[in-house]
Coordinates of C-alpha atoms and ligand atoms in Angstrom, one line a residue:
M1 CA 3.3 -14.7 -1.6
H2 CA 4.8 -10.7 -1.4
E3 CA 6.3 -10.2 -4.9
K4 CA 7.8 -6.7 -4.9
C5 CA 9.6 -7.3 -8.1
G6 CA 10.8 -5.9 -11.4
V7 CA 9.4 -6.7 -14.8
V8 CA 10.2 -5.9 -18.5
G9 CA 9.1 -6.9 -21.9
V10 CA 10.6 -5.9 -25.4
S11 CA 9.6 -6.5 -29.1
L12 CA 12.3 -5.5 -31.4
T13 CA 12.8 -5.3 -35.2
E14 CA 15.8 -6.8 -35.8
R15 CA 18.1 -7.0 -33.0
G16 CA 18.1 -10.1 -30.5
A17 CA 15.9 -9.3 -27.1
A18 CA 18.2 -11.1 -24.6
R19 CA 20.9 -8.4 -24.4
P20 CA 18.6 -5.0 -24.0
L21 CA 16.4 -7.5 -21.6
Y22 CA 19.5 -8.2 -19.7
Y23 CA 20.4 -4.5 -19.5
S24 CA 16.8 -3.4 -18.4
I25 CA 16.5 -6.2 -15.1
Y26 CA 19.8 -4.9 -14.4
A27 CA 18.4 -1.1 -14.2
L28 CA 15.7 -2.8 -11.9
Q29 CA 17.9 -4.6 -9.7
H30 CA 16.8 -2.4 -6.5
R31 CA 13.3 -4.0 -7.0
G32 CA 14.7 -7.6 -6.4
Q33 CA 17.5 -9.1 -5.6
E34 CA 16.9 -12.7 -5.0
S35 CA 16.6 -14.0 -8.6
A36 CA 16.9 -12.8 -11.9
G37 CA 15.3 -14.2 -15.0
I38 CA 14.9 -13.9 -18.6
V39 CA 12.2 -15.7 -21.4
T40 CA 12.6 -14.8 -24.9
H41 CA 11.0 -16.3 -28.1
D42 CA 12.4 -16.7 -31.7
G43 CA 8.9 -17.2 -33.6
F44 CA 9.3 -20.8 -33.3
Q45 CA 10.0 -21.6 -29.5
Q46 CA 10.7 -20.5 -26.1
Y47 CA 14.1 -20.0 -24.3
A48 CA 14.2 -19.2 -20.5
H49 CA 17.2 -18.8 -18.3
V50 CA 16.0 -17.9 -14.6
E51 CA 18.3 -18.2 -11.8
T52 CA 18.8 -17.0 -7.9
G53 CA 20.9 -14.3 -7.3
L54 CA 21.8 -10.9 -8.8
V55 CA 21.7 -10.0 -12.4
G56 CA 25.2 -9.9 -12.7
D57 CA 25.9 -13.3 -11.5
A58 CA 22.8 -14.8 -12.9
F59 CA 24.0 -14.7 -16.8
A60 CA 27.1 -15.5 -18.3
A61 CA 27.8 -14.5 -22.1
E62 CA 26.7 -18.1 -23.1
D63 CA 23.6 -17.7 -21.3
L64 CA 22.5 -14.5 -23.2
D65 CA 23.5 -16.2 -26.3
G66 CA 21.2 -19.0 -25.9
L67 CA 18.4 -16.8 -25.4
R68 CA 17.2 -16.3 -29.0
G69 CA 14.7 -14.3 -30.7
S70 CA 13.9 -10.5 -30.8
V71 CA 11.0 -10.4 -28.2
G72 CA 11.2 -11.5 -24.5
I73 CA 10.4 -10.6 -21.0
G74 CA 12.5 -10.5 -17.7
H75 CA 12.3 -10.5 -14.0
V76 CA 14.0 -9.5 -10.9
R77 CA 12.4 -10.9 -7.6
Y78 CA 12.6 -9.4 -4.3
P79 CA 13.7 -11.1 -1.2
T80 CA 11.4 -12.2 1.0
S81 CA 12.4 -12.8 4.6
G82 CA 13.6 -16.1 5.4
G83 CA 16.2 -16.4 2.3
T84 CA 16.1 -17.6 -1.0
D85 CA 13.1 -19.4 -2.7
A86 CA 14.2 -21.0 -5.9
C87 CA 10.7 -22.6 -6.5
C88 CA 9.6 -18.9 -7.3
A89 CA 11.9 -17.5 -9.6
Q90 CA 10.6 -15.9 -12.5
P91 CA 9.6 -15.2 -15.1
F92 CA 7.3 -18.4 -14.7
S93 CA 7.0 -19.9 -18.7
V94 CA 4.7 -23.2 -19.4
S95 CA 3.8 -24.8 -22.7
F96 CA 0.3 -25.6 -23.4
K97 CA -1.6 -26.5 -26.3
S98 CA -2.4 -23.4 -27.9
G99 CA 1.6 -22.4 -27.5
S100 CA 3.8 -21.0 -24.6
L101 CA 3.7 -18.6 -22.0
G102 CA 6.0 -16.3 -20.1
L103 CA 4.8 -14.4 -17.1
A104 CA 6.7 -12.2 -14.9
H105 CA 4.7 -10.6 -12.1
N106 CA 4.8 -7.7 -9.7
G107 CA 2.6 -7.1 -7.1
N108 CA 0.7 -9.5 -4.9
L109 CA -2.7 -11.0 -5.5
V110 CA -5.3 -11.3 -2.6
N111 CA -7.3 -14.2 -3.9
T112 CA -4.7 -16.6 -4.9
D113 CA -6.0 -19.5 -3.0
D114 CA -9.8 -19.3 -4.2
V115 CA -8.4 -19.0 -8.1
R116 CA -5.9 -22.2 -7.4
A117 CA -8.7 -23.9 -5.6
D118 CA -10.8 -23.7 -8.7
L119 CA -8.2 -24.4 -11.1
E120 CA -7.2 -27.6 -9.2
E121 CA -10.6 -29.0 -9.4
R122 CA -10.7 -28.3 -13.3
G123 CA -7.4 -30.4 -13.5
H124 CA -4.7 -28.0 -13.2
A125 CA -1.6 -29.4 -10.9
F126 CA 0.7 -26.6 -9.6
T127 CA 4.3 -27.0 -8.9
T128 CA 4.9 -23.5 -6.8
Q129 CA 3.2 -21.5 -4.1
G130 CA 3.5 -18.5 -5.9
D131 CA 0.7 -16.4 -7.4
T132 CA 2.5 -16.0 -10.5
E133 CA 1.8 -19.8 -11.7
V134 CA -1.9 -19.4 -10.6
I135 CA -1.9 -16.4 -13.1
A136 CA -0.1 -18.5 -15.9
H137 CA -2.5 -21.3 -15.5
D138 CA -5.5 -19.2 -15.7
L139 CA -4.3 -17.4 -18.4
A140 CA -3.5 -20.5 -20.4
H141 CA -6.6 -22.2 -20.0
N142 CA -8.2 -18.7 -21.0
L143 CA -6.2 -18.9 -24.3
L144 CA -7.6 -22.1 -25.2
E145 CA -11.0 -20.6 -25.4
S146 CA -10.7 -17.3 -26.7
D147 CA -8.5 -14.9 -28.6
L148 CA -5.6 -13.0 -26.5
V149 CA -7.4 -9.8 -25.4
R150 CA -10.6 -11.7 -24.1
A151 CA -8.4 -14.2 -22.4
V152 CA -6.5 -11.7 -20.9
K153 CA -9.9 -9.9 -19.7
R154 CA -11.2 -13.1 -18.3
T155 CA -8.1 -13.7 -16.1
M156 CA -8.2 -10.1 -15.2
D157 CA -11.6 -10.7 -14.3
R158 CA -10.8 -13.2 -12.2
L159 CA -7.9 -11.8 -10.0
H160 CA -8.1 -9.5 -7.3
G161 CA -5.4 -7.5 -6.0
S162 CA -2.1 -5.9 -7.0
Y163 CA -0.3 -6.7 -10.2
S164 CA 2.0 -5.4 -13.1
L165 CA 2.4 -8.0 -15.4
T166 CA 4.7 -8.7 -18.5
I167 CA 3.5 -11.6 -20.5
A168 CA 5.0 -13.3 -23.3
H169 CA 2.5 -15.6 -25.6
D170 CA 4.7 -17.1 -28.1
D171 CA 6.2 -14.0 -29.6
T172 CA 3.5 -11.4 -28.7
V173 CA 4.9 -9.5 -25.8
M174 CA 2.3 -7.6 -23.7
G175 CA 1.8 -5.7 -20.5
V176 CA -1.0 -5.2 -18.0
R177 CA -1.7 -3.1 -15.0
D178 CA -4.3 -4.1 -12.5
P179 CA -7.6 -2.0 -12.8
Q180 CA -6.3 0.4 -9.8
G181 CA -3.0 0.3 -10.9
N182 CA -1.0 -0.5 -7.7
R183 CA 2.5 -1.2 -9.1
P184 CA 4.0 0.9 -11.8
L185 CA 4.6 -0.1 -15.3
C186 CA 5.5 2.1 -18.4
I187 CA 6.1 1.8 -22.0
G188 CA 9.6 3.0 -23.7
D189 CA 10.4 3.3 -27.5
L190 CA 13.4 2.3 -28.4
G191 CA 13.6 3.7 -32.1
D192 CA 13.9 0.2 -33.4
G193 CA 11.3 -1.4 -31.0
Y194 CA 9.4 -1.0 -28.1
V195 CA 9.6 -1.8 -24.3
L196 CA 7.4 -2.5 -21.2
A197 CA 9.1 -1.6 -17.7
S198 CA 8.3 -1.1 -14.1
E199 CA 10.6 1.9 -14.3
S200 CA 11.5 4.5 -16.8
A201 CA 15.1 4.2 -15.5
A202 CA 15.3 0.9 -17.4
I203 CA 14.4 2.5 -20.4
D204 CA 16.8 5.1 -20.0
T205 CA 19.4 2.3 -20.0
L206 CA 18.3 1.5 -23.2
G207 CA 18.4 4.6 -24.6
G208 CA 15.0 4.9 -25.1
D209 CA 12.4 7.5 -24.7
L210 CA 9.6 7.2 -22.0
V211 CA 6.0 7.2 -24.1
R212 CA 4.0 7.1 -20.6
D213 CA 2.7 5.0 -18.3
V214 CA 0.6 1.9 -18.9
R215 CA -2.9 3.1 -17.3
P216 CA -4.7 1.2 -14.8
G217 CA -7.0 -1.9 -16.2
E218 CA -4.9 -1.2 -19.5
L219 CA -3.3 -4.1 -21.9
V220 CA -0.8 -3.0 -24.2
V221 CA 0.1 -5.6 -26.8
L222 CA 3.6 -4.9 -28.5
A223 CA 3.6 -5.6 -32.4
E224 CA 5.6 -8.9 -33.1
D225 CA 8.1 -6.6 -35.2
G226 CA 8.5 -4.1 -32.7
S227 CA 6.9 -1.5 -35.2
N228 CA 4.2 -0.3 -32.4
F229 CA 1.9 -1.2 -30.1
D230 CA -1.9 -1.6 -29.1
S231 CA -3.8 -0.3 -26.5
Y232 CA -7.0 -2.2 -24.8
Q233 CA -8.4 -0.5 -22.1
L234 CA -10.1 -3.5 -20.1
F235 CA -11.1 -2.0 -17.1
S236 CA -12.1 1.4 -15.9
S237 CA -12.0 2.1 -12.0
P238 CA -13.1 5.3 -10.6
R239 CA -10.4 5.6 -8.4
S240 CA -6.6 4.0 -8.7
A241 CA -4.5 3.0 -5.9
N242 CA -0.8 3.7 -6.7
C243 CA 1.6 3.1 -4.1
F244 CA 2.7 6.0 -2.4
F245 CA 6.0 4.1 -1.3
E246 CA 7.0 3.8 -4.7
Y247 CA 7.5 7.5 -4.5
V248 CA 9.2 7.5 -1.0
Y249 CA 11.5 4.6 -1.2
F250 CA 11.3 1.9 -3.4
A251 CA 11.5 3.3 -7.1
R252 CA 14.8 4.7 -8.3
P253 CA 15.0 8.6 -7.7
D254 CA 15.8 8.8 -11.8
S255 CA 12.4 7.0 -12.9
V256 CA 9.2 9.1 -13.9
I257 CA 5.9 7.8 -12.3
G258 CA 2.9 9.4 -13.5
G259 CA 4.8 12.1 -15.2
K260 CA 7.0 13.1 -12.0
L261 CA 10.8 12.6 -11.8
V262 CA 11.0 10.5 -8.3
Y263 CA 13.9 12.4 -7.3
E264 CA 12.1 15.7 -7.6
V265 CA 8.9 14.6 -5.4
R266 CA 11.5 13.2 -2.9
R267 CA 13.1 16.9 -2.6
E268 CA 9.4 18.1 -2.7
L269 CA 8.8 16.0 0.5
G270 CA 11.8 17.1 2.0
R271 CA 10.9 20.9 1.6
R272 CA 7.4 20.0 3.0
L273 CA 9.1 18.4 5.7
W274 CA 11.0 21.3 6.8
A275 CA 7.6 23.4 6.3
E276 CA 5.7 20.9 8.9
S277 CA 8.4 20.2 11.5
P278 CA 11.3 22.6 11.3
V279 CA 14.0 22.5 13.7
E280 CA 17.0 24.3 13.4
T281 CA 20.3 22.3 14.0
D282 CA 24.0 23.2 12.9
V283 CA 23.9 20.4 10.3
V284 CA 21.5 18.4 8.4
M285 CA 22.4 15.1 6.8
P286 CA 20.7 12.2 4.8
V287 CA 21.0 8.6 5.7
P288 CA 22.4 7.5 2.6
D289 CA 21.2 7.0 -0.1
S290 CA 17.5 6.5 0.8
G291 CA 17.4 9.8 2.7
R292 CA 19.6 11.9 0.4
A293 CA 16.8 13.7 -2.2
F294 CA 14.7 14.5 1.2
A295 CA 17.8 15.9 3.0
S296 CA 18.5 18.4 0.1
G297 CA 14.8 19.5 -0.3
Y298 CA 14.7 19.8 3.5
A299 CA 18.2 21.8 3.7
E300 CA 17.2 24.4 0.9
A301 CA 14.2 24.9 2.4
A302 CA 15.4 25.8 5.4
N303 CA 18.1 28.1 4.1
E304 CA 15.5 29.9 2.5
K305 CA 12.8 30.1 5.2
P306 CA 12.5 33.1 7.6
R307 CA 14.7 32.3 10.7
L308 CA 13.0 30.6 13.6
D309 CA 13.1 32.7 16.7
P310 CA 12.8 30.7 19.7
S311 CA 11.2 33.8 21.6
G312 CA 8.3 33.6 19.1
D313 CA 9.1 37.5 17.9
D314 CA 9.4 36.9 14.3
G315 CA 11.4 40.5 13.8
D316 CA 14.1 39.1 11.5
A317 CA 11.9 37.4 9.0
G318 CA 14.2 37.6 6.0
G319 CA 15.4 34.5 3.9
T320 CA 19.1 33.8 3.4
T321 CA 20.6 36.4 1.4
D322 CA 23.8 36.2 -1.0
D323 CA 26.4 37.6 1.4
E324 CA 25.1 35.7 4.2
E325 CA 26.0 32.3 4.8
P326 CA 23.5 29.5 4.7
R327 CA 22.3 29.0 8.2
V328 CA 22.1 25.3 8.0
E329 CA 25.0 23.0 7.0
F330 CA 24.1 20.5 4.2
A331 CA 26.8 17.8 5.3
E332 CA 27.4 13.8 4.6
G333 CA 27.9 12.8 8.2
L334 CA 27.3 9.0 7.5
M335 CA 29.4 7.0 5.1
K336 CA 27.7 4.2 3.5
N337 CA 29.6 0.9 2.8
R338 CA 28.4 0.0 -0.5
Y339 CA 28.7 -3.6 -0.3
V340 CA 26.8 -4.5 2.5
G341 CA 23.3 -5.8 1.5
R342 CA 19.8 -4.2 2.6
T343 CA 19.7 -4.3 6.4
F344 CA 16.0 -5.2 6.0
I345 CA 16.5 -8.9 4.7
M346 CA 18.6 -10.2 7.8
P347 CA 16.4 -12.7 9.2
T348 CA 17.2 -11.9 13.3
Q349 CA 16.9 -8.7 15.0
D350 CA 20.5 -9.1 16.3
E351 CA 22.1 -9.4 12.7
R352 CA 20.0 -6.4 11.5
E353 CA 21.7 -4.4 14.5
R354 CA 24.9 -5.2 13.4
A355 CA 24.2 -4.9 9.8
V356 CA 23.4 -1.4 10.3
R357 CA 26.7 -0.4 12.3
L358 CA 28.6 -2.6 9.1
K359 CA 26.6 -0.3 6.7
L360 CA 26.9 3.1 8.1
N361 CA 29.8 4.9 10.0
P362 CA 29.4 8.3 10.9
I363 CA 31.9 11.1 9.8
K364 CA 33.3 12.6 13.2
S365 CA 34.1 16.0 12.3
T366 CA 30.4 16.5 10.8
V367 CA 28.7 15.6 13.8
E368 CA 30.9 16.2 16.9
G369 CA 30.0 18.8 19.3
K370 CA 27.0 19.5 17.1
S371 CA 23.3 19.3 16.7
V372 CA 22.5 17.3 13.9
T373 CA 19.1 16.7 11.9
V374 CA 19.5 13.3 10.4
I375 CA 16.8 12.5 7.6
D376 CA 15.4 9.2 6.2
D377 CA 12.4 8.1 4.0
S378 CA 10.6 5.8 6.6
I379 CA 10.9 3.9 9.8
V380 CA 9.8 0.6 9.7
R381 CA 11.1 -1.6 12.5
G382 CA 12.9 1.1 13.9
T383 CA 16.4 -0.4 13.6
T384 CA 18.1 1.8 11.4
S385 CA 17.0 5.0 13.3
T386 CA 17.5 3.2 16.5
Q387 CA 21.2 2.3 15.7
L388 CA 21.9 5.6 13.7
V389 CA 21.0 7.8 16.9
E390 CA 23.1 5.8 19.0
L391 CA 26.1 6.0 16.4
L392 CA 25.6 9.9 16.2
K393 CA 25.7 10.1 19.8
E394 CA 28.7 8.0 20.2
A395 CA 30.6 10.1 17.8
G396 CA 30.1 13.1 19.5
A397 CA 26.7 14.7 18.4
E398 CA 25.2 16.6 21.1
E399 CA 21.4 16.6 19.8
V400 CA 20.2 14.1 17.5
H401 CA 17.0 15.3 15.7
V402 CA 15.1 12.5 13.3
R403 CA 12.9 13.7 10.2
I404 CA 11.5 11.1 8.1
G405 CA 9.7 11.5 4.5
A406 CA 6.8 9.2 5.3
P407 CA 4.1 9.1 7.7
P408 CA 4.2 6.4 10.4
I409 CA 4.0 2.9 9.1
V410 CA 1.5 1.3 11.3
A411 CA 0.0 -1.6 9.2
P412 CA 1.2 -4.3 7.0
C413 CA 1.5 -4.3 3.2
Y414 CA -0.5 -6.8 1.2
M415 CA 0.3 -5.7 -2.2
G416 CA 3.8 -6.9 -2.4
I417 CA 6.3 -5.0 -0.3
D418 CA 7.8 -6.9 2.2
M419 CA 7.2 -4.6 5.3
A420 CA 7.3 -6.9 8.3
S421 CA 4.1 -8.1 10.5
R422 CA 2.1 -5.6 12.3
E423 CA 4.1 -6.5 15.6
E424 CA 7.3 -5.9 14.2
L425 CA 6.4 -2.2 12.8
I426 CA 7.4 -0.2 15.5
A427 CA 4.6 2.8 14.9
S428 CA 2.0 0.2 15.0
D429 CA 1.4 0.4 18.6
R430 CA 3.2 3.6 19.6
T431 CA 2.6 7.2 19.6
T432 CA 5.3 9.4 17.7
E433 CA 6.5 10.3 20.9
E434 CA 7.1 6.8 22.3
V435 CA 8.6 6.0 18.7
R436 CA 11.2 8.9 19.7
D437 CA 11.9 7.7 23.1
T438 CA 12.4 4.3 21.8
I439 CA 14.6 5.3 19.1
G440 CA 16.5 7.6 21.5
A441 CA 16.1 11.0 19.1
D442 CA 16.1 14.4 20.6
S443 CA 12.9 15.0 18.3
L444 CA 11.2 13.0 16.0
A445 CA 8.8 14.3 13.0
Y446 CA 7.4 12.5 10.3
L447 CA 5.4 13.5 7.0
S448 CA 1.8 13.8 6.6
I449 CA -0.2 11.8 3.9
D450 CA -1.2 15.3 2.3
A451 CA 2.5 16.4 1.6
I452 CA 2.8 13.1 -0.1
A453 CA -0.5 13.5 -2.6
Q454 CA 0.6 16.8 -3.0
S455 CA 4.1 16.3 -3.9
A456 CA 3.3 13.4 -6.0
G457 CA 0.7 15.4 -7.9
R458 CA -2.0 12.6 -6.9
E459 CA -5.6 12.7 -5.5
R460 CA -5.2 11.3 -1.9
A461 CA -7.9 9.1 -2.9
D462 CA -5.8 7.7 -6.0
L463 CA -3.0 6.5 -3.6
C464 CA -2.5 3.1 -1.7
L465 CA -1.9 4.1 1.4
G466 CA -2.8 0.9 3.6
C467 CA 0.5 0.8 5.4
V468 CA 0.0 4.3 6.9
T469 CA -3.7 4.3 7.4
G470 CA -4.7 0.4 8.0
E471 CA -7.0 0.8 5.3
Y472 CA -6.5 -1.1 2.3
P473 CA -7.7 -0.7 -1.4
Y474 CA -8.2 -4.3 -1.9
D475 CA -10.7 -6.7 0.5
I476 CA -8.3 -8.5 2.6
D477 CA -9.3 -10.8 5.1
D478 CA -9.5 -9.3 8.6
E479 CA -8.6 -5.5 7.2
T480 CA -10.8 -3.2 6.5
T481 CA -10.8 -1.6 3.1
D482 CA -11.1 2.3 2.3
R483 CA -13.0 1.8 -1.0
D484 CA -16.3 1.3 0.6
V485 CA -15.6 2.9 3.7
Q486 CA -15.3 6.6 5.1
R487 CA -11.9 8.1 4.0
P488 CA -9.4 7.3 6.7
A489 CA -8.7 9.8 9.6
V490 CA -5.5 8.8 10.5
G491 CA -1.9 10.5 9.5
D492 CA -3.6 13.0 7.6
S493 CA -2.6 16.9 7.5
A494 CA -1.9 16.9 11.4
V495 CA 2.2 16.9 11.6
R496 CA 3.3 14.1 13.7
A497 CA 6.1 15.4 15.5
A498 CA 7.5 14.5 19.0
S499 CA 10.1 15.9 20.8
S500 CA 12.1 15.2 23.9
D501 CA 11.1 18.6 25.3
D502 CA 7.2 18.3 24.8
Ligands
AMP1 P1 14.0 -0.2 9.6 O1 15.5 -0.4 10.2 O2 13.3 -1.5 10.0 O3 13.2 0.7 10.6 O4 13.8 0.0 8.2 C1 13.9 1.6 7.8 C2 14.9 1.4 6.4 O5 14.7 0.5 5.7 C3 14.9 2.9 6.2 O6 16.3 3.3 6.0 C4 14.3 2.4 4.8 O7 15.4 3.2 3.8 C5 14.8 1.0 4.2 N1 13.3 0.4 3.8 C6 12.1 0.8 4.1 N2 10.8 0.0 3.5 C7 12.0 -1.4 3.0 C8 11.7 -2.0 2.2 N3 10.1 -2.4 2.4 N4 12.5 -3.2 1.9 C9 13.6 -2.8 2.3 N5 14.3 -1.5 3.1 C10 13.4 -0.7 3.5

């Protein structure tokens, strides 16, 4: 079960937890639109409200009033292709002999079947197919035999794969990241309590301050009265596996991950995209909204850099001076209909293609008679870029050059991003030149993996690059792991560019 989600947890001194939880999952809505849920505890009993749909639709004021207590957790669930799946809405909650448990999960386990089979043999019955229920049962089982910290450690010992969890055991709220820290999770100080959240934008929404990221393999336990938190480093792994796609696409640009503002990382990626594969056109434009930060960095770098001289004679190597017009115009060439959902989740290819046209419409005056560079974060199936090139050409663009702020996506994600199967990925069996040809662009260039690592301020070895290398940080059946084999040779600093003139 692919669970690319948003999780939160709060413990407050005096205020009720329901509204802060509601606002913080609202802030994480981009991480999941299929369902939303909150579980709270008032020291006596657990309260839960979980619904399919968007946060704003899932809760009425009375629902929030009914979620009593000053501690709790919340969750938004990512849509899996194929529609809604009410059984797996979260937080998952259970009551057992030594209390109640609520669990919110972001990530994807790779050994769910084994753990489930083992628990079933011991008499546990499951009501969903999701891996969150498996984690909840395993933890409940361990809590019967040991204290909280040992129980969490024992459960972590059994789980393989990617997980950032917020957990409410009665009125104790905690957060944990898998030993390689695949999915983000951070701690915020609210003044009258603490919050755990997938992204710091949720802390900002509550008016709090980011304290730090939860470390890979760390358990953070919030005090029941919201006065402080305790940290237990339960596992230490020599390498982490931070998902690079969080920086490129998934996280909000106003979130800070690993000490870096995602917006600045994306702008830097845009600058490096220009450095690696410049093309001088009349206009640089983003695919709204995912390409915006990349395009602004790209255009900025284009206007700083020496003019490209097609003759190869770089006599005039000066950058733009004050009295010189910027030589590349940065403009909005595409308007987005903000009421259209993500094209990605449309079940059929035909619907996906129609949805791109519904979602994006060219601004004729920006593109007509011009050569344009259009910038997006990623190409997955190629639907968006194919349609865009066609739309821009129909609107009168003379040339359309595509620049992408990520390397080619060549393999599926097993760590929680619903990325399509290998066969559906346009770059899985095509060279960059073939992808260019398929999408109909005049030129196409992707970004190198090294540029991603440098812009994110991470060692390449500390990133999960499974979808761009096909080598994964966790053992997955029929796939190779990059943790005990040579470092990948795919998609490294060689610039992957293709042009119709090649
Ligand atoms: P595609 O049209 O299949 O090539 O998808 C690429 C577009 O979808 C890009 O504009 C991305 O911003 C967006 N995208 C990339 N990955 C995802 C994802 N996992 N879920 C939803 N949208 C995505």
